[in-house]
Amino acid sequence: MDRRFVYILVALAVIIPMLFRVNLPVSVSEPTQKLYDYIEALPSDSTIILAFDYGPSSLAELNPMAKSLLRQCFDNDVRVIALTLYPDGTTLASTLIQEIAEEKGAVDGEDYVFLGFRPGATQVILGMGSDISSVFETDYSGKATTEIPMMKDITNYAQISLLIDLASGSSTEVWITYANVQYNLQIAAGVTGVIISQMYPYLQTGQLVGLISGILGAAEYERLIDVPAKGMLWINIESFVHLLIVGLVVAGNIIFFNQRRREE
Amino acid sequence: MRRQVPLILCFVFGIVMIFTQFSPHSVSQTLYQEVISWALIISPFALVLATTTLIQTHVTRIRRRTEHWQYSFLVFVGIITMVVIGVPFGPQNQVFEWFYTHVQVPMDATMFSLLAFFIASAAYRAFRARTFEASLLLITALIVMMGNVPVGDLIWNTVLSWLPLEDGASGARQWILNNPNLSARRGIILGVSLGVISQSIRIILGIERTYLGGGD
């Protein structure tokens, strides 16, 4: 089969379900449920850190997670400190937080703060363990961190209930190595599909309190907070693409075995 | 002398930083915090170094007229445009944000989206059950793929409901991730960690010197 024909099939498998909305039932996996329950159990006025460690190439998978997490936090009066270890993540994170804050009526500096980006991932993580304001002297808009109302009682990880790393690379492992092991900070992650398998050893040891896995995890989380959005839409579309790929692999193997039998 | 000073610094700081991890004494912890803040100052230099290397690479490409050298001009157009807007006006400037949202985001997303087409084509052409190991990989991949989408459970519960597995394709995927995957990953992590420890000891003791570069 010509590869261009395969490309057309993939395009159709994406476009057709998008035109005719399909709603398949999504069951919630244990790691996603654990993270949801952990945030639900946090007392109001707790503070979490949400790290946007990804760039535009991964926003399709990770933005729906970020939106669901922010919705849940703002609904439960959990305050959010957002930051990024990726220079590409600043504008993306800032826009997304503002969108959800407006939707939920959250106030900048009281319910959330976006600290922006600082270079040197390991040094930033270790530095925040001593004093967050020494690493992020100002927030993204240039306000002094020490003068931001919600940061007044926060010095370091000791006042943080949970860190959620939304990652498209190896940043979660860096957070675990330096923030969890060194400072005992509780960590959860939302990761792209390609790195899910790397996270399971940390789930088993309890170094990750929960995990949102790819676009399926995003859809599961949307189901948990009862706000179906792009995660739900995209996982249904992805269902058809996966079916197509499985069909192609099976077809390819049938052709392969037929050819081998003829040669023998 | 050019090689001895970095070797001595590396040895002293390596040993001292290891000891700070085992001593809760205030002097040790103050020293640790101090060195962390030094490291924070040093890390932005990596960005400067990366930018300089990028510029040097593309200047060389243009000078030598290597294949597709014309595209190197686009790199400079991108860098200069974003620096001219970003440095004086900041990343919250409307024009800077417009370039990010309407140029960088679609380009990055497009590059990543192309993978879906390549994966589908590669899976069709190359994913063959030639050997026992390849067959095992193929079956595992198919189960994980189907477990990753809701339609997998639907098909499993309809066609494979006779199998003694309660949670369908998603349950089978979870089992694969929790057992064979986790075991293999743990082995890899342990191996890599031991490698990192031995390499760090070699660097601290000055046995491994490639980070110093060539020459005397």
Coordinates of C-alpha atoms in Angstrom, one line a residue:
Chain A
M1 CA 0.0 0.0 0.0
D2 CA 1.3 3.4 -1.0
R3 CA 2.2 5.5 2.1
R4 CA 0.2 8.4 0.8
F5 CA -2.9 6.2 1.0
V6 CA -2.1 5.5 4.7
Y7 CA -1.7 9.3 5.3
I8 CA -5.2 9.9 3.7
L9 CA -6.7 7.2 5.9
V10 CA -5.1 8.8 9.0
A11 CA -6.5 12.2 8.0
L12 CA -10.0 10.7 7.5
A13 CA -9.8 8.9 10.9
V14 CA -9.3 12.3 12.5
I15 CA -11.7 14.4 10.4
I16 CA -14.7 12.1 10.3
P17 CA -15.1 11.6 14.1
M18 CA -14.6 15.3 14.5
L19 CA -17.5 16.1 12.2
F20 CA -19.8 13.4 13.7
R21 CA -19.3 13.7 17.4
V22 CA -18.9 10.3 19.1
N23 CA -19.1 9.9 22.8
L24 CA -17.5 6.7 24.1
P25 CA -17.6 5.9 27.8
V26 CA -14.3 6.7 29.6
S27 CA -13.4 4.7 32.7
V28 CA -11.1 6.3 35.2
S29 CA -7.8 4.6 35.9
E30 CA -6.4 4.3 39.4
P31 CA -3.4 6.8 39.1
T32 CA -5.8 9.5 37.8
Q33 CA -8.3 8.8 40.6
K34 CA -5.5 9.0 43.2
L35 CA -4.5 12.5 42.1
Y36 CA -8.1 13.7 42.0
D37 CA -8.8 12.3 45.5
Y38 CA -5.6 13.9 46.9
I39 CA -6.6 17.4 45.7
E40 CA -10.1 16.9 47.0
A41 CA -8.8 16.0 50.4
L42 CA -6.6 19.1 50.7
P43 CA -8.0 21.7 53.2
S44 CA -9.1 25.0 51.6
D45 CA -6.4 27.6 51.5
S46 CA -3.8 24.9 50.9
T47 CA -1.2 25.8 48.3
I48 CA 0.0 23.7 45.4
I49 CA 2.6 24.3 42.7
L50 CA 1.7 23.7 39.1
A51 CA 4.7 23.4 36.9
F52 CA 4.0 23.9 33.1
D53 CA 7.1 22.0 31.9
Y54 CA 6.1 21.8 28.3
G55 CA 6.1 23.8 25.1
P56 CA 3.6 24.2 22.2
S57 CA 4.3 20.8 20.7
S58 CA 2.7 19.1 23.6
L59 CA -0.1 21.5 24.4
A60 CA -2.8 19.2 22.8
E61 CA -2.2 16.6 25.5
L62 CA -1.3 18.7 28.5
N63 CA -3.4 21.9 28.2
P64 CA -6.7 19.9 28.9
M65 CA -5.1 18.5 32.0
A66 CA -3.9 21.9 33.2
K67 CA -7.4 23.4 32.7
S68 CA -9.1 20.6 34.6
L69 CA -6.6 20.8 37.5
L70 CA -7.0 24.6 37.7
R71 CA -10.8 24.3 37.7
Q72 CA -10.6 21.7 40.5
C73 CA -8.2 23.8 42.6
F74 CA -10.2 27.1 42.2
D75 CA -13.4 25.3 43.0
N76 CA -11.9 23.9 46.2
D77 CA -10.2 27.1 47.3
V78 CA -6.8 25.6 46.8
R79 CA -4.3 28.3 45.9
V80 CA -2.0 27.7 42.9
I81 CA 1.6 28.8 42.3
A82 CA 2.4 28.3 38.6
L83 CA 5.8 28.3 37.1
T84 CA 7.7 26.7 34.2
L85 CA 11.2 25.3 33.7
Y86 CA 10.8 25.6 29.9
P87 CA 11.3 29.0 28.3
D88 CA 8.6 28.0 25.7
G89 CA 6.1 27.5 28.5
T90 CA 5.6 31.1 29.7
T91 CA 3.2 32.6 27.3
L92 CA 1.3 29.3 27.0
A93 CA 0.9 29.0 30.8
S94 CA 0.1 32.7 31.4
T95 CA -2.7 32.6 28.8
L96 CA -4.2 29.4 30.1
I97 CA -4.2 30.4 33.7
Q98 CA -5.8 33.8 32.9
E99 CA -8.6 32.0 30.9
I100 CA -9.5 29.6 33.8
A101 CA -9.1 32.3 36.4
E102 CA -11.6 34.5 34.5
E103 CA -14.0 31.6 34.2
K104 CA -13.8 30.8 37.9
G105 CA -13.4 34.4 39.2
A106 CA -10.0 33.6 40.7
V107 CA -7.9 36.7 41.7
D108 CA -4.3 37.1 40.6
G109 CA -2.1 37.3 43.7
E110 CA -4.7 35.9 46.1
D111 CA -5.9 32.7 44.5
Y112 CA -3.0 32.1 42.1
V113 CA 0.3 33.5 41.0
F114 CA 2.3 32.9 37.9
L115 CA 6.0 33.1 38.6
G116 CA 7.2 32.6 35.0
F117 CA 10.5 31.0 34.0
R118 CA 14.0 30.8 35.4
P119 CA 16.9 28.9 33.7
G120 CA 18.6 25.9 35.2
A121 CA 16.0 23.4 36.2
T122 CA 18.0 21.6 39.0
Q123 CA 19.3 24.8 40.6
V124 CA 15.8 26.3 40.4
I125 CA 14.2 23.3 42.1
L126 CA 16.9 23.1 44.8
G127 CA 16.8 26.9 45.3
M128 CA 13.1 26.9 45.9
G129 CA 13.6 24.4 48.6
S130 CA 15.4 27.1 50.6
D131 CA 13.5 30.2 49.5
I132 CA 11.1 30.5 46.6
S133 CA 11.4 34.3 46.5
S134 CA 15.2 34.1 46.2
V135 CA 14.8 32.2 42.9
F136 CA 11.7 34.0 41.7
E137 CA 12.2 37.6 43.0
T138 CA 9.3 38.8 40.9
D139 CA 6.3 37.1 39.3
Y140 CA 5.7 37.0 35.6
S141 CA 4.2 40.5 35.5
G142 CA 7.1 42.0 37.5
K143 CA 5.5 42.3 41.0
A144 CA 7.9 41.5 43.8
T145 CA 7.1 38.0 45.0
T146 CA 7.4 39.0 48.7
E147 CA 4.7 41.6 48.2
I148 CA 2.1 39.2 46.6
P149 CA -0.6 38.6 49.3
M150 CA -0.8 34.8 48.8
M151 CA 3.0 34.5 49.0
K152 CA 3.3 36.2 52.4
D153 CA 3.1 33.0 54.4
I154 CA 5.0 30.9 51.8
T155 CA 8.8 30.6 52.1
N156 CA 9.7 27.2 50.6
Y157 CA 8.3 23.7 50.0
A158 CA 7.4 23.3 53.7
Q159 CA 4.2 25.3 53.0
I160 CA 3.4 23.5 49.8
S161 CA 0.9 20.6 49.9
L162 CA 1.6 19.2 46.5
L163 CA 3.5 19.8 43.3
I164 CA 2.0 18.8 40.0
D165 CA 4.4 18.6 37.1
L166 CA 2.8 18.8 33.6
A167 CA 5.7 17.4 31.6
S168 CA 6.6 16.5 28.0
G169 CA 10.2 15.5 29.0
S170 CA 12.2 14.3 31.9
S171 CA 11.4 17.2 34.3
T172 CA 9.2 15.0 36.5
E173 CA 12.2 12.8 37.3
V174 CA 14.2 15.9 38.2
W175 CA 11.4 17.2 40.5
I176 CA 11.3 13.8 42.2
T177 CA 15.1 13.5 42.6
Y178 CA 15.6 17.0 44.0
A179 CA 12.2 18.1 45.5
N180 CA 10.7 14.9 46.7
V181 CA 13.9 13.1 47.9
Q182 CA 15.6 16.2 49.3
Y183 CA 12.7 18.1 50.7
N184 CA 9.9 15.5 51.0
L185 CA 7.6 17.5 48.7
Q186 CA 4.6 15.5 47.6
I187 CA 4.6 15.2 43.8
A188 CA 2.1 14.2 41.1
A189 CA 2.4 14.4 37.3
G190 CA 0.5 14.8 34.1
V191 CA 2.6 13.6 31.2
T192 CA 2.4 13.0 27.5
G193 CA 1.6 9.5 26.2
V194 CA 5.1 8.8 25.2
I195 CA 6.6 9.0 28.7
I196 CA 3.8 7.3 30.7
S197 CA 5.8 4.1 31.1
Q198 CA 8.7 5.9 32.7
M199 CA 6.5 7.1 35.5
Y200 CA 5.3 3.7 36.8
P201 CA 8.3 2.9 39.1
Y202 CA 7.7 6.2 40.9
L203 CA 4.0 5.5 41.3
Q204 CA 4.8 2.2 42.8
T205 CA 7.2 3.7 45.3
G206 CA 4.7 6.4 46.3
Q207 CA 7.1 9.1 45.0
L208 CA 4.2 10.1 42.7
V209 CA 0.9 10.5 44.5
G210 CA -1.0 10.3 41.2
L211 CA -0.5 10.4 37.5
I212 CA -2.6 11.7 34.6
S213 CA -1.5 9.8 31.5
G214 CA -1.7 11.5 28.1
I215 CA -5.0 12.5 26.5
L216 CA -6.7 9.5 28.0
G217 CA -5.8 10.8 31.5
A218 CA -7.0 14.3 30.5
A219 CA -10.4 12.8 29.5
E220 CA -10.6 10.8 32.7
Y221 CA -9.9 14.0 34.7
E222 CA -12.6 15.9 32.8
R223 CA -15.0 13.1 33.7
L224 CA -14.0 13.3 37.4
I225 CA -14.6 17.1 37.6
D226 CA -17.6 16.7 35.4
V227 CA -16.5 19.3 32.9
P228 CA -16.3 17.5 29.5
A229 CA -14.0 19.5 27.2
K230 CA -11.2 18.9 24.7
G231 CA -9.8 15.8 26.4
M232 CA -13.1 14.0 26.0
L233 CA -13.4 15.1 22.3
W234 CA -9.8 14.2 21.4
I235 CA -9.8 10.8 23.1
N236 CA -12.8 9.8 21.0
I237 CA -11.0 10.9 17.9
E238 CA -7.8 9.1 19.0
S239 CA -9.9 5.9 19.4
F240 CA -10.5 5.8 15.6
V241 CA -6.8 6.5 14.8
H242 CA -5.7 3.7 17.1
L243 CA -8.3 1.4 15.5
L244 CA -6.9 2.3 12.1
I245 CA -3.3 1.7 13.2
V246 CA -4.2 -1.7 14.7
G247 CA -6.0 -2.5 11.4
L248 CA -3.0 -1.5 9.4
V249 CA -0.6 -3.6 11.5
V250 CA -2.9 -6.6 11.2
A251 CA -3.3 -6.1 7.4
G252 CA 0.5 -5.7 7.0
N253 CA 1.1 -9.0 8.9
I254 CA -1.5 -10.9 6.8
I255 CA 0.3 -9.6 3.6
F256 CA 3.7 -10.5 5.1
F257 CA 2.7 -14.1 6.0
N258 CA 1.0 -14.6 2.6
Q259 CA 4.2 -13.5 0.8
R260 CA 6.3 -15.8 3.0
R261 CA 4.1 -18.8 2.4
R262 CA 4.3 -18.2 -1.4
E263 CA 8.1 -17.9 -1.3
E264 CA 8.3 -21.2 0.6
Chain B
M1 CA 47.7 25.1 35.0
R2 CA 44.7 25.6 32.7
R3 CA 43.7 22.0 33.5
Q4 CA 44.8 21.8 37.1
V5 CA 42.6 24.7 38.4
P6 CA 39.3 23.2 37.1
L7 CA 40.4 19.7 38.4
I8 CA 41.1 21.1 41.9
L9 CA 37.8 23.1 41.9
C10 CA 35.9 20.0 40.8
F11 CA 37.4 17.8 43.4
V12 CA 37.0 20.3 46.3
F13 CA 33.3 21.2 45.4
G14 CA 32.5 17.5 44.7
I15 CA 33.7 16.3 48.0
V16 CA 32.3 19.2 50.0
M17 CA 28.9 18.9 48.4
I18 CA 28.7 15.2 49.2
F19 CA 29.6 15.9 52.8
T20 CA 26.9 18.6 53.1
Q21 CA 24.3 15.8 52.4
F22 CA 25.4 13.9 55.4
S23 CA 25.8 16.7 57.9
P24 CA 22.9 18.6 59.3
H25 CA 25.2 21.1 61.0
S26 CA 24.3 24.8 60.4
V27 CA 27.7 25.5 58.8
S28 CA 27.3 22.6 56.4
Q29 CA 23.7 23.7 55.5
T30 CA 24.7 27.4 55.0
L31 CA 27.5 26.3 52.7
Y32 CA 25.0 24.1 50.8
Q33 CA 22.5 27.0 50.4
E34 CA 25.3 29.4 49.3
V35 CA 26.6 27.0 46.6
I36 CA 23.0 26.5 45.3
S37 CA 22.7 30.3 44.9
W38 CA 26.0 30.3 43.0
A39 CA 24.7 27.6 40.7
L40 CA 21.5 29.7 40.1
I41 CA 23.7 32.5 38.9
I42 CA 25.8 30.2 36.7
S43 CA 22.9 28.5 34.9
P44 CA 21.8 31.5 32.7
F45 CA 25.2 31.4 31.1
A46 CA 24.2 28.1 29.6
L47 CA 21.5 30.0 27.6
V48 CA 24.2 32.5 26.4
L49 CA 26.4 29.6 25.4
A50 CA 23.6 27.9 23.5
T51 CA 22.7 31.0 21.7
T52 CA 26.3 31.7 20.7
T53 CA 26.8 28.2 19.5
L54 CA 23.6 28.4 17.4
I55 CA 24.7 31.7 15.8
Q56 CA 28.2 30.3 15.1
T57 CA 26.8 27.1 13.5
H58 CA 24.5 29.0 11.2
V59 CA 27.1 31.7 10.3
T60 CA 29.4 28.8 9.3
R61 CA 26.7 27.2 7.2
I62 CA 26.1 30.5 5.3
R63 CA 29.8 31.1 4.8
R64 CA 30.5 27.6 3.5
R65 CA 27.3 27.6 1.4
T66 CA 26.5 24.1 2.7
E67 CA 23.3 22.3 1.6
H68 CA 20.1 24.4 2.3
W69 CA 22.3 27.3 3.7
Q70 CA 19.5 29.7 2.7
Y71 CA 17.4 28.5 5.6
S72 CA 20.0 29.7 8.1
F73 CA 18.8 33.2 7.3
L74 CA 15.4 32.3 8.7
V75 CA 17.1 31.3 12.0
F76 CA 18.5 34.8 12.2
V77 CA 15.2 36.5 11.2
G78 CA 13.5 34.5 14.0
I79 CA 16.1 35.3 16.7
I80 CA 16.5 39.0 15.8
T81 CA 12.7 39.5 15.6
M82 CA 12.0 37.9 19.0
V83 CA 15.0 39.6 20.7
V84 CA 14.2 43.0 19.3
I85 CA 10.6 42.7 20.6
G86 CA 11.2 40.6 23.7
V87 CA 14.2 42.2 25.4
P88 CA 12.9 45.8 25.5
F89 CA 9.2 45.2 25.9
G90 CA 9.1 41.9 27.8
P91 CA 7.3 38.6 27.0
Q92 CA 3.9 40.0 27.8
N93 CA 4.1 42.5 24.9
Q94 CA 1.2 42.0 22.5
V95 CA 3.4 41.7 19.4
F96 CA 5.7 39.1 21.1
E97 CA 2.6 37.1 22.2
W98 CA 1.2 37.4 18.7
F99 CA 4.3 35.8 17.2
Y100 CA 4.3 33.1 19.9
T101 CA 0.6 32.2 19.5
H102 CA 0.4 32.6 15.7
V103 CA 3.8 31.4 14.5
Q104 CA 5.5 29.3 17.1
V105 CA 2.5 27.4 18.5
P106 CA 1.1 26.3 15.1
M107 CA 4.6 25.4 13.8
D108 CA 5.4 23.3 16.9
A109 CA 2.0 21.6 16.9
T110 CA 2.3 20.8 13.2
M111 CA 5.7 19.2 13.6
F112 CA 4.4 17.0 16.4
S113 CA 1.1 16.2 14.6
L114 CA 3.1 14.8 11.6
L115 CA 4.2 12.0 13.9
A116 CA 0.7 10.5 13.7
F117 CA 1.1 10.0 10.0
F118 CA 4.6 8.6 10.1
I119 CA 3.8 6.2 13.0
A120 CA 0.8 4.9 11.1
S121 CA 2.8 4.4 7.9
A122 CA 5.8 2.9 9.8
A123 CA 3.5 0.5 11.8
Y124 CA 2.0 -0.8 8.6
R125 CA 5.3 -1.3 6.8
A126 CA 7.6 -2.4 9.6
F127 CA 5.7 -4.0 12.5
R128 CA 6.0 -7.6 11.5
A129 CA 5.7 -10.8 13.6
R130 CA 9.0 -12.2 12.2
T131 CA 10.2 -13.9 15.4
F132 CA 8.8 -14.9 18.8
E133 CA 10.2 -11.7 20.4
A134 CA 8.8 -9.5 17.6
S135 CA 5.4 -11.3 18.0
L136 CA 5.4 -10.6 21.8
L137 CA 6.2 -7.0 21.2
L138 CA 3.5 -6.7 18.6
I139 CA 0.8 -8.3 20.8
T140 CA 1.8 -6.1 23.8
A141 CA 1.8 -3.0 21.7
L142 CA -1.7 -3.7 20.3
I143 CA -3.1 -4.4 23.8
V144 CA -1.6 -1.2 25.2
M145 CA -2.8 0.8 22.1
M146 CA -6.4 -0.5 22.5
G147 CA -6.2 0.0 26.3
N148 CA -5.3 3.6 25.8
V149 CA -8.6 4.5 24.1
P150 CA -12.2 4.0 25.3
V151 CA -13.1 2.0 22.1
G152 CA -10.7 -0.7 23.3
D153 CA -12.8 -1.6 26.3
L154 CA -15.9 -1.6 24.1
I155 CA -14.4 -4.0 21.6
W156 CA -12.8 -6.2 24.4
N157 CA -16.1 -6.5 26.3
T158 CA -18.0 -7.4 23.1
V159 CA -15.5 -9.7 21.3
L160 CA -13.2 -10.9 24.1
S161 CA -15.7 -11.1 27.0
W162 CA -15.0 -14.8 27.4
L163 CA -11.5 -14.0 28.6
P164 CA -11.0 -14.2 32.4
L165 CA -10.1 -10.4 32.7
E166 CA -12.6 -8.1 34.4
D167 CA -11.4 -4.7 33.3
G168 CA -11.1 -5.2 29.6
A169 CA -8.4 -3.6 27.4
S170 CA -7.7 -0.8 29.9
G171 CA -7.2 -3.4 32.7
A172 CA -4.8 -5.4 30.5
R173 CA -2.9 -2.2 29.6
Q174 CA -2.7 -1.3 33.3
W175 CA -1.4 -4.8 34.1
I176 CA 1.3 -4.5 31.4
L177 CA 2.4 -1.1 32.7
N178 CA 2.3 -2.2 36.4
N179 CA 4.2 -5.4 36.0
P180 CA 6.6 -6.1 33.0
N181 CA 7.0 -2.4 32.2
L182 CA 7.6 -1.4 35.8
S183 CA 10.2 -4.2 36.4
A184 CA 12.1 -3.3 33.2
R185 CA 12.0 0.4 34.0
R186 CA 13.3 -0.2 37.5
G187 CA 16.2 -2.2 36.2
I188 CA 17.0 0.6 33.7
I189 CA 16.8 3.2 36.5
L190 CA 19.1 1.2 38.8
G191 CA 21.6 0.6 36.0
V192 CA 21.6 4.3 35.0
S193 CA 21.9 5.4 38.6
L194 CA 24.9 3.2 39.3
G195 CA 26.5 4.5 36.1
V196 CA 25.9 8.1 37.1
I197 CA 27.5 7.4 40.6
S198 CA 30.6 5.8 39.1
Q199 CA 30.9 8.5 36.5
S200 CA 30.6 11.2 39.1
I201 CA 33.3 9.6 41.2
R202 CA 35.6 9.4 38.2
I203 CA 35.0 13.2 37.5
I204 CA 35.5 14.2 41.1
L205 CA 38.8 12.2 41.3
G206 CA 40.0 13.7 38.0
I207 CA 40.0 10.3 36.2
E208 CA 37.4 11.4 33.7
R209 CA 38.6 14.7 32.1
T210 CA 36.7 14.9 28.8
Y211 CA 34.5 17.8 30.2
L212 CA 37.7 19.9 30.1
G213 CA 37.9 19.7 26.3
G214 CA 40.9 18.9 24.2
G215 CA 44.4 20.3 24.3
D216 CA 46.7 21.1 27.3

